Short mmCIF file of C-alpha atoms in Angstrom, two decimals:
data_model
loop_
_atom_site.label_atom_id
_atom_site.label_comp_id
_atom_site.label_asym_id
_atom_site.label_seq_id
_atom_site.Cartn_x
_atom_site.Cartn_y
_atom_site.Cartn_z
CA MET A 1 12.06 28.74 -36.06
CA ASN A 2 11.99 25.70 -37.88
CA ARG A 3 8.72 24.93 -35.82
CA VAL A 4 6.99 28.03 -36.69
CA PHE A 5 7.83 27.65 -40.28
CA LEU A 6 6.44 23.66 -39.81
CA LYS A 7 3.20 24.60 -38.37
CA SER A 8 2.60 28.30 -40.91
CA ALA A 9 3.77 25.69 -43.98
CA GLY A 10 1.08 22.77 -43.17
CA LEU A 11 -1.75 25.52 -43.10
CA ALA A 12 -1.04 26.96 -45.79
CA LEU A 13 -1.05 24.75 -48.65
CA GLY A 14 2.00 26.40 -50.20
CA ALA A 15 4.24 24.38 -53.38
CA THR A 16 6.65 26.78 -51.62
CA ALA A 17 6.73 25.45 -48.64
CA LEU A 18 6.00 22.46 -48.78
CA ALA A 19 9.48 22.34 -50.67
CA ALA A 20 11.33 23.29 -48.76
CA LEU A 21 10.41 20.88 -46.05
CA PRO A 22 12.69 18.30 -47.06
CA ALA A 23 15.29 21.32 -46.40
CA LEU A 24 14.19 21.82 -43.12
CA ALA A 25 14.01 18.36 -41.97
CA GLN A 26 18.35 18.74 -42.81
CA ASP A 27 18.87 21.75 -40.52
CA ALA A 28 15.84 20.74 -37.59
CA GLU A 29 17.43 18.96 -34.55
CA PRO A 30 17.24 15.82 -33.24
CA VAL A 31 14.57 15.93 -30.00
CA ALA A 32 14.40 12.30 -29.91
CA GLY A 33 17.43 11.08 -28.77
CA ALA A 34 19.76 14.60 -28.66
CA VAL A 35 19.89 14.21 -25.06
CA PRO A 36 19.94 10.38 -23.53
CA GLU A 37 20.26 10.86 -20.16
CA GLN A 38 17.49 13.71 -20.04
CA SER A 39 15.22 11.28 -21.61
CA VAL A 40 16.19 8.96 -19.06
CA TRP A 41 14.86 11.70 -16.22
CA VAL A 42 12.09 12.72 -17.32
CA PHE A 43 10.69 9.27 -18.50
CA ASN A 44 11.35 7.57 -14.70
CA THR A 45 10.16 11.27 -12.97
CA LEU A 46 6.97 10.64 -14.82
CA LEU A 47 5.99 6.83 -14.12
CA PHE A 48 6.88 7.71 -10.31
CA LEU A 49 4.37 10.57 -10.47
CA VAL A 50 1.64 8.35 -12.56
CA ALA A 51 2.54 5.00 -10.75
CA GLY A 52 2.20 7.49 -6.88
CA PHE A 53 -0.99 8.85 -8.54
CA LEU A 54 -1.89 5.35 -9.06
CA VAL A 55 -1.20 4.42 -5.76
CA MET A 56 -2.24 7.50 -3.61
CA PHE A 57 -5.93 6.17 -5.05
CA MET A 58 -5.31 2.64 -3.92
CA ALA A 59 -6.68 4.62 -0.33
CA ALA A 60 -10.13 5.54 -1.95
CA GLY A 61 -9.88 1.31 -2.61
CA PHE A 62 -9.51 0.33 0.93
CA ALA A 63 -11.97 3.30 2.29
CA MET A 64 -14.74 1.97 0.19
CA LEU A 65 -13.75 -1.56 1.11
CA GLU A 66 -13.47 -1.10 4.97
CA ALA A 67 -16.74 1.34 4.86
CA GLY A 68 -18.75 -1.87 2.73
CA LEU A 69 -17.76 -4.29 5.73
CA VAL A 70 -17.98 -2.41 8.95
CA ARG A 71 -21.22 -2.22 9.85
CA THR A 72 -23.45 0.76 9.08
CA LYS A 73 -23.98 2.25 12.30
CA ASN A 74 -19.49 2.25 12.13
CA VAL A 75 -18.96 3.85 8.33
CA THR A 76 -18.60 6.99 8.63
CA MET A 77 -15.26 6.60 11.57
CA GLN A 78 -13.96 3.66 8.84
CA LEU A 79 -13.53 6.79 6.56
CA THR A 80 -12.40 9.11 8.91
CA LYS A 81 -9.83 7.16 10.36
CA ASN A 82 -9.04 6.59 6.68
CA VAL A 83 -8.83 10.12 5.30
CA ALA A 84 -6.47 10.49 8.95
CA LEU A 85 -4.34 8.46 8.19
CA PHE A 86 -3.49 9.46 4.63
CA ALA A 87 -3.12 13.15 6.37
CA ILE A 88 -0.33 12.02 9.11
CA ALA A 89 1.13 9.52 6.67
CA ALA A 90 2.42 11.95 4.65
CA ILE A 91 3.25 14.88 6.87
CA MET A 92 5.57 12.13 8.82
CA TYR A 93 7.09 10.62 5.55
CA TYR A 94 7.93 13.90 4.37
CA LEU A 95 8.88 15.12 8.66
CA ILE A 96 11.36 12.02 9.10
CA GLY A 97 10.40 8.49 8.01
CA TYR A 98 12.00 9.61 4.28
CA ASN A 99 15.20 10.13 5.55
CA LEU A 100 14.61 7.18 8.10
CA MET A 101 14.45 5.27 4.84
CA TYR A 102 16.80 6.32 2.23
CA PRO A 103 19.88 7.32 5.52
CA LEU A 104 23.06 6.97 2.99
CA GLY A 105 21.95 9.48 1.34
CA SER A 106 20.64 11.41 3.95
CA TRP A 107 23.53 11.70 6.81
CA SER A 108 24.77 14.70 6.36
CA ILE A 109 24.13 18.61 7.69
CA GLY A 110 22.94 20.31 4.95
CA SER A 111 20.32 23.45 3.06
CA ASP A 112 18.43 24.50 -0.15
CA GLU A 113 15.05 26.83 -0.66
CA THR A 114 13.77 24.54 0.59
CA GLY A 115 14.80 24.88 3.99
CA GLY A 116 17.62 22.83 5.83
CA TYR A 117 17.49 19.12 7.09
CA LEU A 118 20.27 17.41 9.86
CA GLY A 119 20.85 13.86 10.14
CA ALA A 120 18.40 11.65 9.12
CA PHE A 121 16.01 13.25 11.26
CA GLY A 122 15.79 15.88 8.88
CA VAL A 123 12.88 16.56 6.42
CA ALA A 124 12.94 16.02 3.13
CA ILE A 125 13.74 18.15 -0.09
CA MET A 126 13.47 18.48 -3.46
CA GLU A 127 15.48 19.92 -6.45
CA ALA A 128 15.03 23.97 -6.15
CA VAL A 129 12.50 26.03 -9.15
CA GLY A 130 12.95 25.31 -12.21
CA VAL A 131 16.73 23.07 -11.89
CA GLY A 132 18.33 22.57 -14.44
CA ALA A 133 20.62 18.64 -15.77
CA ASP A 134 23.11 20.34 -14.33
CA ALA A 135 21.64 21.20 -10.70
CA ALA A 136 19.43 17.86 -10.74
CA ASP A 137 19.70 15.50 -7.78
CA ASP A 138 20.36 12.67 -9.58
CA LEU A 139 20.39 12.41 -14.17
CA SER A 140 20.49 9.36 -14.27
CA TYR A 141 17.13 7.71 -11.88
CA ALA A 142 14.27 10.34 -12.15
CA SER A 143 13.37 13.62 -10.29
CA THR A 144 13.89 13.78 -6.06
CA GLY A 145 10.49 15.20 -5.22
CA SER A 146 8.27 11.88 -7.48
CA ASP A 147 10.66 9.37 -5.64
CA PHE A 148 9.76 11.71 -2.63
CA TYR A 149 6.30 11.00 -3.58
CA PHE A 150 6.21 7.77 -5.11
CA GLN A 151 7.20 6.33 -1.55
CA LEU A 152 5.29 8.05 1.15
CA MET A 153 2.81 5.78 -0.78
CA PHE A 154 3.53 2.94 -0.07
CA CYS A 155 4.11 4.46 3.00
CA ALA A 156 0.62 5.12 3.56
CA THR A 157 -0.51 2.12 2.53
CA THR A 158 1.45 0.78 5.42
CA ALA A 159 -0.73 2.56 7.51
CA SER A 160 -4.41 1.24 4.81
CA ILE A 161 -4.22 -2.44 6.51
CA VAL A 162 -4.27 -1.93 10.20
CA SER A 163 -6.97 0.47 10.87
CA GLY A 164 -9.49 -2.34 9.09
CA THR A 165 -8.44 -4.47 11.22
CA LEU A 166 -9.59 -2.12 14.09
CA ALA A 167 -12.18 -1.24 12.76
CA GLU A 168 -15.90 -1.07 14.92
CA ARG A 169 -13.93 -0.82 19.14
CA ILE A 170 -10.85 0.56 19.52
CA LYS A 171 -11.17 5.02 19.62
CA LEU A 172 -9.72 7.20 17.35
CA TRP A 173 -7.27 9.85 18.65
CA PRO A 174 -5.09 6.10 20.27
CA PHE A 175 -5.82 4.72 16.67
CA LEU A 176 -3.87 7.75 14.23
CA ILE A 177 -1.31 8.05 18.05
CA PHE A 178 -0.71 4.81 16.54
CA VAL A 179 -0.05 5.23 12.68
CA VAL A 180 2.30 8.37 13.26
CA PHE A 181 5.68 5.82 14.82
CA LEU A 182 4.03 3.89 11.93
CA THR A 183 4.47 5.79 9.64
CA ALA A 184 7.83 7.67 10.83
CA PHE A 185 9.49 5.68 12.47
CA ILE A 186 8.70 1.22 12.49
CA TYR A 187 7.76 1.44 8.11
CA PRO A 188 10.38 3.21 7.49
CA ILE A 189 13.03 1.78 9.69
CA GLN A 190 12.52 -1.78 8.21
CA ALA A 191 11.93 -0.19 4.57
CA SER A 192 15.59 1.18 5.64
CA TRP A 193 17.25 -2.53 5.35
CA LYS A 194 16.17 -3.75 2.12
CA TRP A 195 15.31 -0.77 0.06
CA GLY A 196 17.16 1.91 1.34
CA GLY A 197 20.71 -0.79 1.05
CA GLY A 198 20.75 -2.28 4.50
CA PHE A 199 21.59 -5.40 5.60
CA LEU A 200 19.05 -7.48 4.31
CA ASP A 201 19.49 -6.64 0.73
CA SER A 202 23.22 -6.43 1.58
CA GLN A 203 23.85 -9.21 4.18
CA TYR A 204 21.34 -10.98 3.36
CA GLY A 205 19.95 -10.56 -0.90
CA PHE A 206 16.66 -10.58 0.24
CA LEU A 207 14.21 -9.91 -2.79
CA ASP A 208 11.29 -7.67 -2.29
CA PHE A 209 10.28 -6.26 -5.13
CA ALA A 210 6.98 -3.82 -5.12
CA GLY A 211 6.39 -5.22 -0.67
CA SER A 212 5.02 -8.32 -0.11
CA THR A 213 7.14 -8.15 3.49
CA VAL A 214 8.34 -4.79 3.77
CA VAL A 215 5.15 -2.87 2.94
CA HIS A 216 2.29 -6.19 3.41
CA SER A 217 2.86 -8.02 5.94
CA VAL A 218 4.40 -4.83 8.36
CA GLY A 219 0.85 -3.94 8.75
CA GLY A 220 -0.51 -6.99 8.59
CA TRP A 221 2.50 -8.05 11.65
CA ALA A 222 0.57 -3.77 13.39
CA ALA A 223 -2.63 -4.86 12.24
CA LEU A 224 -2.12 -8.77 14.46
CA ALA A 225 -0.66 -6.46 17.77
CA GLY A 226 -3.15 -3.60 17.46
CA ALA A 227 -5.75 -7.12 17.56
CA ILE A 228 -5.11 -9.14 20.46
CA VAL A 229 -4.42 -6.20 23.06
CA LEU A 230 -8.28 -4.41 21.65
CA GLY A 231 -9.71 -8.11 22.07
CA PRO A 232 -12.85 -8.72 19.43
CA ARG A 233 -16.00 -7.01 19.28
CA LEU A 234 -18.86 -7.13 21.85
CA GLY A 235 -20.31 -11.02 20.16
CA LYS A 236 -17.83 -11.71 17.56
CA TYR A 237 -17.64 -14.96 20.10
CA LYS A 238 -19.84 -16.43 22.29
CA ASP A 239 -21.07 -19.85 23.94
CA GLY A 240 -17.63 -21.54 21.13
CA ARG A 241 -19.53 -20.05 18.08
CA VAL A 242 -18.91 -17.48 15.51
CA THR A 243 -21.25 -14.53 15.57
CA PRO A 244 -20.74 -13.57 11.86
CA PHE A 245 -21.71 -9.82 11.94
CA PRO A 246 -22.20 -8.98 7.91
CA GLY A 247 -21.05 -5.54 5.83
CA SER A 248 -23.69 -2.49 5.51
CA ASN A 249 -22.31 -2.24 1.62
CA LEU A 250 -21.46 -4.74 -0.15
CA PRO A 251 -21.74 -3.33 -3.30
CA LEU A 252 -18.86 -0.84 -2.44
CA ALA A 253 -16.64 -3.32 -0.68
CA THR A 254 -17.16 -4.14 -5.00
CA LEU A 255 -15.93 -0.51 -5.36
CA GLY A 256 -12.89 -0.02 -3.36
CA THR A 257 -11.93 -4.21 -4.58
CA PHE A 258 -11.01 -2.44 -7.81
CA ILE A 259 -9.67 0.78 -6.68
CA LEU A 260 -7.43 -1.18 -5.13
CA TRP A 261 -6.66 -3.91 -8.30
CA LEU A 262 -6.83 -0.69 -10.86
CA GLY A 263 -4.21 1.05 -8.28
CA TRP A 264 -1.82 -2.10 -7.60
CA PHE A 265 -0.61 -1.67 -11.41
CA GLY A 266 1.36 1.06 -10.05
CA PHE A 267 2.52 0.43 -7.25
CA ASN A 268 4.03 -3.29 -8.87
CA GLY A 269 4.67 -1.55 -11.51
CA GLY A 270 6.08 2.16 -10.57
CA SER A 271 8.21 -0.59 -8.61
CA GLN A 272 10.84 -1.10 -11.55
CA LEU A 273 11.69 2.34 -10.90
CA ALA A 274 12.77 3.08 -14.68
CA LEU A 275 11.22 3.54 -18.01
CA GLY A 276 13.90 4.90 -19.70
CA SER A 277 14.69 1.91 -21.56
CA ILE A 278 12.66 -0.31 -24.34
CA GLY A 279 14.08 -3.19 -22.00
CA ASP A 280 11.82 -1.59 -18.80
CA GLY A 281 8.67 -0.75 -21.60
CA ALA A 282 8.66 -4.52 -21.77
CA ASP A 283 9.30 -4.84 -17.86
CA VAL A 284 6.73 -2.77 -16.83
CA SER A 285 3.90 -3.88 -19.34
CA ARG A 286 5.02 -7.42 -18.01
CA ILE A 287 4.66 -6.75 -13.97
CA PHE A 288 0.99 -5.49 -15.51
CA VAL A 289 -0.45 -8.15 -16.42
CA ASN A 290 1.94 -10.81 -14.23
CA THR A 291 -1.06 -8.12 -10.86
CA ASN A 292 -3.16 -8.63 -13.45
CA THR A 293 -3.87 -12.26 -13.34
CA ALA A 294 -2.19 -13.14 -9.80
CA ALA A 295 -5.63 -10.59 -9.02
CA ALA A 296 -7.69 -12.90 -11.00
CA GLY A 297 -6.28 -16.33 -9.30
CA GLY A 298 -7.20 -14.79 -6.77
CA ALA A 299 -10.48 -14.01 -6.77
CA LEU A 300 -12.11 -17.35 -8.90
CA ALA A 301 -9.91 -19.96 -6.33
CA ALA A 302 -11.04 -17.97 -3.70
CA LEU A 303 -14.72 -18.17 -5.72
CA ILE A 304 -14.87 -21.82 -6.25
CA LEU A 305 -13.00 -23.60 -3.28
CA THR A 306 -16.19 -21.01 -0.59
CA GLN A 307 -18.29 -23.31 -3.26
CA VAL A 308 -17.11 -26.43 -2.68
CA VAL A 309 -16.21 -25.84 1.64
CA TYR A 310 -19.25 -23.18 2.14
CA GLY A 311 -22.47 -25.10 -0.70
CA LYS A 312 -22.98 -21.76 -1.20
CA ILE A 313 -20.85 -18.31 -3.08
CA ASP A 314 -18.63 -16.22 -0.21
CA LEU A 315 -18.40 -12.59 -2.27
CA THR A 316 -16.52 -11.24 0.56
CA MET A 317 -14.13 -14.24 0.16
CA VAL A 318 -14.28 -13.66 -3.45
CA LEU A 319 -13.23 -9.46 -3.29
CA ASN A 320 -10.55 -10.89 0.39
CA GLY A 321 -9.23 -13.40 -2.64
CA ALA A 322 -9.17 -10.68 -5.34
CA LEU A 323 -6.52 -9.03 -2.81
CA ALA A 324 -4.66 -11.16 -1.83
CA GLY A 325 -3.12 -12.64 -4.89
CA LEU A 326 -2.62 -9.37 -5.84
CA VAL A 327 0.05 -9.38 -2.26
CA SER A 328 0.68 -12.55 -3.93
CA ILE A 329 3.06 -11.82 -6.30
CA THR A 330 3.58 -8.37 -5.27
CA ALA A 331 7.18 -10.10 -3.80
CA GLU A 332 8.05 -10.97 -7.58
CA PRO A 333 5.23 -9.41 -10.34
CA LEU A 334 8.54 -9.72 -12.68
CA THR A 335 10.04 -13.01 -13.04
CA PRO A 336 6.72 -15.42 -13.32
CA THR A 337 5.73 -16.71 -16.06
CA LEU A 338 1.47 -15.95 -16.43
CA GLY A 339 0.73 -18.96 -15.93
CA MET A 340 2.59 -19.48 -12.23
CA ALA A 341 1.34 -15.62 -12.22
CA THR A 342 -2.50 -16.66 -12.52
CA ILE A 343 -1.15 -19.77 -9.35
CA ILE A 344 0.24 -17.52 -7.06
CA GLY A 345 -2.02 -15.58 -6.95
CA ALA A 346 -4.89 -18.26 -6.41
CA ILE A 347 -2.52 -19.66 -3.32
CA GLY A 348 -2.93 -16.79 -1.97
CA GLY A 349 -6.83 -16.66 -2.26
CA VAL A 350 -6.48 -20.69 -1.20
CA ILE A 351 -4.68 -19.42 1.61
CA VAL A 352 -7.12 -16.79 2.43
CA VAL A 353 -10.15 -19.23 2.38
CA PHE A 354 -8.98 -20.95 4.94
CA ALA A 355 -6.60 -18.19 7.22
CA VAL A 356 -10.47 -15.83 8.10
CA PRO A 357 -12.17 -19.19 10.03
CA MET A 358 -8.61 -20.56 11.39
CA LEU A 359 -8.27 -16.75 13.59
CA ASP A 360 -12.36 -17.01 14.13
CA ARG A 361 -11.16 -20.30 16.01
CA MET A 362 -8.39 -18.28 18.32
CA LYS A 363 -10.38 -15.39 18.12
CA ILE A 364 -9.07 -12.50 17.04
CA ASP A 365 -11.42 -10.07 15.30
CA ASP A 366 -10.56 -8.74 11.99
CA VAL A 367 -13.25 -6.70 10.79
CA VAL A 368 -12.31 -7.02 6.74
CA GLY A 369 -10.28 -10.04 6.38
CA ALA A 370 -6.95 -7.78 6.89
CA ILE A 371 -4.46 -9.74 8.67
CA PRO A 372 -4.75 -12.59 5.86
CA VAL A 373 -5.03 -11.33 2.90
CA HIS A 374 -1.65 -8.39 3.68
CA LEU A 375 -0.04 -11.15 6.44
CA PHE A 376 -0.11 -14.83 5.62
CA CYS A 377 -0.40 -13.39 1.87
CA GLY A 378 2.27 -11.52 2.53
CA ILE A 379 4.31 -14.00 4.19
CA TRP A 380 3.58 -16.94 1.33
CA GLY A 381 4.24 -14.50 -2.09
CA THR A 382 7.92 -13.82 0.00
CA LEU A 383 8.69 -17.39 -0.37
CA ALA A 384 6.53 -17.56 -3.81
CA VAL A 385 9.51 -15.93 -4.97
CA LEU A 386 12.27 -18.76 -4.55
CA ILE A 387 10.07 -20.26 -7.44
CA THR A 388 10.21 -17.89 -10.70
CA ASN A 389 13.99 -15.73 -9.32
CA SER A 390 17.15 -18.16 -9.39
CA ASP A 391 19.36 -15.02 -7.64
CA ALA A 392 16.49 -15.65 -4.90
CA THR A 393 17.89 -18.28 -1.76
CA PHE A 394 15.78 -19.66 1.06
CA MET A 395 17.65 -18.02 4.00
CA GLY A 396 17.25 -14.16 2.57
CA GLN A 397 14.12 -15.12 2.32
CA ILE A 398 13.08 -16.69 5.76
CA MET A 399 15.59 -15.11 7.57
CA SER A 400 14.10 -12.04 6.06
CA ILE A 401 10.70 -11.87 6.44
CA ILE A 402 11.22 -13.57 10.10
CA ILE A 403 13.91 -10.24 11.02
CA VAL A 404 11.16 -8.15 10.18
CA GLY A 405 8.20 -9.61 11.73
CA VAL A 406 9.72 -9.93 15.55
CA PHE A 407 11.00 -5.78 14.84
CA VAL A 408 7.01 -5.66 13.90
CA PHE A 409 5.66 -7.50 15.53
CA VAL A 410 7.18 -6.09 19.37
CA VAL A 411 7.27 -3.06 18.60
CA SER A 412 3.78 -2.47 17.32
CA LEU A 413 2.45 -4.64 20.29
CA ALA A 414 4.83 -2.29 23.06
CA LEU A 415 3.68 0.51 21.68
CA TRP A 416 -0.11 -0.60 21.66
CA PHE A 417 0.21 -1.55 25.15
CA ILE A 418 1.54 1.70 26.51
CA LEU A 419 -1.50 3.35 25.00
CA ASN A 420 -4.09 1.03 26.45
CA MET A 421 -2.45 2.14 29.63
CA VAL A 422 -1.80 6.30 29.02
CA MET A 423 -5.17 6.17 27.11
CA GLY A 424 -6.88 3.79 26.50
CA ILE A 425 -8.16 2.25 23.29
CA ARG A 426 -10.94 0.68 23.27
CA VAL A 427 -14.41 2.45 23.44
CA SER A 428 -17.10 1.81 26.09
CA ALA A 429 -19.35 -1.37 25.83
CA GLU A 430 -21.76 1.45 25.78
CA ASP A 431 -20.46 2.70 22.20
CA GLU A 432 -19.61 0.65 20.89
CA ILE A 433 -23.37 -1.04 21.11
CA ALA A 434 -24.28 2.48 19.31
CA GLY A 435 -21.87 2.54 17.10
CA LEU A 436 -18.52 4.91 16.87
CA ASP A 437 -20.16 6.89 14.21
CA SER A 438 -22.59 8.83 16.93
CA SER A 439 -20.23 7.57 20.32
CA GLU A 440 -16.58 9.24 18.87
CA LEU A 441 -17.88 11.25 16.09
CA GLY A 442 -21.15 12.53 16.42
CA MET A 443 -22.58 12.67 13.37
CA GLU A 444 -24.22 8.94 10.90
CA ALA A 445 -23.28 7.70 7.33
CA TYR A 446 -26.79 6.74 5.95
CA PRO A 447 -28.45 9.26 7.78
CA GLU A 448 -31.55 8.94 6.30
CA PHE A 449 -31.72 5.29 7.70
CA GLY A 450 -30.87 5.71 11.01
CA LYS A 451 -31.81 8.41 13.49
CA GLY A 452 -31.41 10.94 11.43
CA SER A 453 -34.45 10.20 9.17
CA GLN A 454 -36.65 11.25 12.16
CA ILE A 455 -38.53 13.83 12.13
CA SER A 456 -39.01 15.09 15.57
#
């Protein structure tokens, strides 16, 4: 009632109403801070939702980056894969992955208005519609729905990493089947070892703030296993030489990089997991700034180094240098100073410039450079935690890297081998030469520039 009266009085500008304002202000119940615990819940929930849709926008970044770095005849396939893998991740994480990742609160039998669940293999659940403070799942944290949404985006990001490496020669359906297993089992199981209160967290004291290892290296290990089984593109390595296959659209790849750069603020900032205090607000701000400067450091390092090494700047290296800086800072974006965050990111950019030709010498064909960016820089970023966080230990970091790497690589390698034996994962030579857009999908990304432009 007081709010209505104050609004009317303000509009009328009456002397009597103005005189009554001090008394009304004394009578009004204070809104801010009246229920601090509920305020924490609301702000934390808001952080998860805003950060979550920023990370979701990274799916568009991956799609644009990959579409720009593959050849014209394979663009539609990359776009299809990125939409499909995100949808698969959303369903599989809901049905299986979320409860595998957080088993401590899920190993039980129960039901609510959204449906039943059984043990770790049940579906994710949310609070009831219109829930009050007395029935909220955890009033000191955030809504279950916002937590599920935020964590799902990380799961989908892991699958996106694999897509670009295996581009231009993998069949669609075997890839999507692999994504089912990656998002339902492989990613959630290893993530539970750290973020679900598992043994990497409790026994090794493993520190990985936003997932240099848990997310990025996992995608990199899965991509590496797939690239080994799949083999390089036709003509990529011939007579001891590496044949460059220029991307179809560098403006699109650049757009994708900037989208990923933007989305990373949600990726790292949201991983603070709290926005209910001044300290949390300051920390999230610090994370944003460190994330940004690490990306800048990586981009500049790659720009300068390619000029020095090759005599000319390589835009694709610069783009991957920025992403390398982002991956490198992801394991610990809070504790570094601005200067140290820049150095950590710059070292990531250097790693990419040298790792890409190293993979070519090993005849491992990574179309978009995802393995150097996400795997190599994921490992570097996880070790870089030791530089700025005194709680980290060398054995805790290195053993966790090894455990996660062995698990993901071995399981992924076995799965790729099984898929290859059962249904074959590679398209025929004829289809690869024609392009996957026409052979697998029957449509072109740019029909006015290809066969579609010909008038019969």
